[in-house]
Amino acid sequence: MRIYPVIAIVCLLLFSGFSVPTYKMAKVKYNGGGDWYGDRTALPNLIAFCNENLKTNFQQQDETVEVGSAELFNYPFIFLTGHGNVIFSNQEAANLRKYLIGGGFLHIDDNYGLDKFIRREMKKVFPELEFAELPVNHPIYHQKFDFPNGLPKIHEHDGKRAQGFGLIYKGRLVCFYTYECDLGNGWEDFGTYPNDTQESRLKALKMGANLVQYVLTQ
């Protein structure tokens, strides 16, 4: 009896233990000229680390999503990074607000030089909120991995201490902003930055896994 190719593939997947990914992660594409596409290997490495250590089931490859797109709502966790200018239109700000209020989560990672632009644009999204530094006892630092001193310092930048800021809407953390830290660079392939160590990279990945675990369980 002939077995059609599609049936054969399905059978192979079933018997090999393959499971359809439960979640996907996306990098946010924005306007303004900033390099939204930076940290090219960061999310795939974070996904692999989470799938191995948290037993999550993320699609292995990350995706790209525009701020104003309806596709934004397909992702429980979105990541925004860059060095330069960021501009949200009114429609994009409204869409991002709807996504975050509806249960989504945004991680903003300052790749150096993003701060003055992203603070301005997030005011369009939540004009009533201010970024507040999260205390070291916040649950985001105490998930699978424990960070008793708060956010780890991955890259020096201006030599300031690493800070984790949050936007909290009706008691829920909807946006986590990492400043003077550069978690995304720490997630990239080892050797991308010559001065990085395996120790600092592991810290970055563990902190990233904490973010993911927090988002999926809050």
XYZ file of C-alpha atoms in Angstrom:
218
model
C 0.000 0.000 0.000
C 1.298 3.421 -0.929
C 1.888 5.948 1.896
C 1.550 9.536 0.774
C 4.512 11.824 1.609
C 2.490 14.085 3.928
C 1.256 11.130 5.986
C 4.783 9.778 6.169
C 6.089 13.107 7.469
C 3.342 13.309 10.093
C 4.111 9.794 11.283
C 7.816 10.592 11.463
C 7.161 13.679 13.581
C 4.830 11.825 15.933
C 7.208 8.936 16.523
C 10.250 11.186 16.871
C 8.706 13.052 19.801
C 8.392 16.310 17.867
C 5.996 18.846 19.390
C 4.619 21.971 17.818
C 6.147 25.095 19.432
C 3.888 26.656 22.046
C 5.319 30.174 21.907
C 7.274 32.506 19.668
C 9.538 35.475 20.492
C 9.899 38.565 18.346
C 12.204 41.523 17.920
C 10.417 44.853 17.519
C 10.955 46.801 14.304
C 10.468 50.540 14.760
C 10.892 53.741 12.753
C 13.228 56.646 13.428
C 16.489 55.354 12.019
C 17.714 53.426 15.062
C 19.240 49.982 14.560
C 16.288 47.885 15.728
C 17.941 44.886 14.008
C 20.939 44.794 16.380
C 21.844 41.791 18.560
C 21.180 39.443 15.662
C 22.012 36.208 17.510
C 20.589 37.248 20.885
C 17.035 35.907 20.819
C 17.818 32.531 19.205
C 20.402 31.927 21.942
C 18.004 33.026 24.680
C 15.308 30.779 23.220
C 17.660 27.782 23.200
C 18.717 28.513 26.785
C 15.107 28.781 27.969
C 13.992 25.647 26.134
C 16.835 23.717 27.772
C 16.738 25.180 31.280
C 13.109 26.184 31.755
C 11.680 23.399 29.572
C 9.754 25.960 27.555
C 8.713 25.176 24.003
C 9.578 28.293 22.021
C 10.000 28.200 18.281
C 13.762 28.015 17.763
C 14.046 31.050 15.488
C 12.874 34.485 16.543
C 10.674 36.653 14.332
C 10.365 40.364 13.549
C 7.228 42.355 14.290
C 6.374 45.988 13.612
C 5.060 48.132 16.465
C 1.808 48.950 14.709
C 1.072 45.457 13.407
C -1.778 43.218 14.530
C 0.822 40.420 14.548
C 2.153 41.896 17.800
C -0.548 39.984 19.672
C 0.924 36.639 18.595
C 3.844 36.967 20.994
C 3.867 36.826 24.808
C 7.365 38.366 24.880
C 8.768 41.035 22.558
C 12.256 42.538 22.601
C 13.298 46.044 21.559
C 16.894 47.220 21.332
C 19.161 49.652 19.501
C 21.525 52.575 19.837
C 19.671 55.451 18.207
C 16.409 57.205 17.477
C 13.009 55.587 17.987
C 9.728 57.027 16.730
C 6.252 55.626 17.391
C 3.346 57.050 15.426
C 0.093 57.615 17.296
C -1.300 54.414 15.778
C 1.786 52.438 16.797
C 1.707 53.814 20.343
C -1.974 52.919 20.655
C -1.343 49.416 19.305
C 1.555 48.819 21.692
C -0.526 50.064 24.610
C -3.372 47.712 23.672
C -0.924 44.813 23.434
C 0.653 45.518 26.833
C -2.639 46.153 28.620
C -4.013 42.958 27.097
C -1.322 40.750 28.631
C 1.752 41.246 26.456
C 5.224 42.055 27.755
C 7.937 44.300 26.342
C 11.609 44.052 27.244
C 13.571 47.138 26.206
C 17.338 46.771 26.281
C 19.452 49.908 25.869
C 22.270 48.931 23.535
C 23.859 52.298 24.393
C 22.332 55.564 23.258
C 18.687 54.485 23.271
C 17.665 56.009 26.591
C 16.537 59.525 25.677
C 14.577 58.283 22.681
C 12.795 55.311 24.210
C 11.721 57.225 27.328
C 10.138 59.873 25.100
C 8.315 57.314 22.945
C 7.068 55.182 25.840
C 5.433 58.351 27.172
C 3.227 58.213 24.090
C 2.240 54.683 25.051
C 1.653 55.318 28.763
C 1.483 59.087 29.378
C 0.197 58.420 32.877
C 3.116 56.187 33.919
C 6.769 56.759 34.847
C 9.609 54.272 34.684
C 10.432 53.173 38.232
C 13.545 51.269 39.233
C 12.584 47.820 40.463
C 13.936 46.895 43.906
C 16.351 43.988 44.237
C 13.657 41.923 45.971
C 11.339 42.135 42.954
C 10.288 38.645 41.757
C 11.858 39.207 38.335
C 15.272 38.802 39.972
C 14.275 35.638 41.835
C 12.853 33.140 39.363
C 14.743 30.021 38.219
C 17.954 31.932 38.889
C 18.627 34.181 41.859
C 20.083 37.655 41.479
C 20.185 39.008 45.060
C 21.862 42.227 43.922
C 19.477 42.876 41.063
C 20.362 43.329 37.411
C 23.838 42.046 36.419
C 26.305 44.356 34.684
C 27.243 42.900 31.289
C 28.836 45.806 29.386
C 30.451 48.906 30.857
C 29.095 51.684 28.615
C 29.544 54.808 30.779
C 30.585 52.840 33.854
C 27.278 53.449 35.615
C 25.580 50.711 37.591
C 23.102 48.496 35.798
C 19.472 49.430 36.445
C 16.194 47.686 35.717
C 13.202 49.987 35.301
C 9.579 48.984 35.007
C 6.268 50.338 33.809
C 3.543 49.007 36.064
C -0.055 49.190 34.852
C -2.777 48.384 37.388
C -0.350 46.342 39.461
C 1.176 44.379 36.558
C 4.661 44.849 35.176
C 4.093 45.353 31.457
C 7.508 46.666 30.403
C 10.994 46.011 31.757
C 13.730 48.391 30.660
C 17.357 47.383 31.187
C 19.758 50.342 31.272
C 23.588 50.372 31.500
C 23.478 46.589 31.370
C 23.187 45.317 27.771
C 21.617 41.929 28.345
C 21.063 41.489 24.611
C 24.784 41.720 23.855
C 25.347 39.110 26.549
C 22.923 36.723 24.818
C 24.793 36.853 21.530
C 27.182 34.181 20.268
C 30.243 33.902 22.460
C 33.139 35.762 20.862
C 30.968 38.466 19.298
C 32.515 40.933 21.756
C 36.190 40.171 22.462
C 36.160 41.312 26.097
C 33.163 39.203 27.104
C 33.605 36.144 29.283
C 31.631 32.922 29.502
C 30.733 33.974 33.050
C 29.167 37.283 31.977
C 27.351 35.607 29.090
C 25.878 32.996 31.432
C 24.702 35.737 33.800
C 22.986 37.493 30.906
C 21.263 34.318 29.735
C 20.129 33.440 33.256
C 18.672 36.917 33.746
C 16.952 36.631 30.378
C 15.486 33.297 31.407
C 14.170 34.947 34.570
C 12.358 37.519 32.421
C 10.790 34.796 30.326
C 9.743 32.704 33.329
C 8.271 35.759 35.008
C 6.264 36.658 31.893
C 4.892 33.139 31.417
C 3.895 32.671 35.060
C 2.711 36.071 36.304
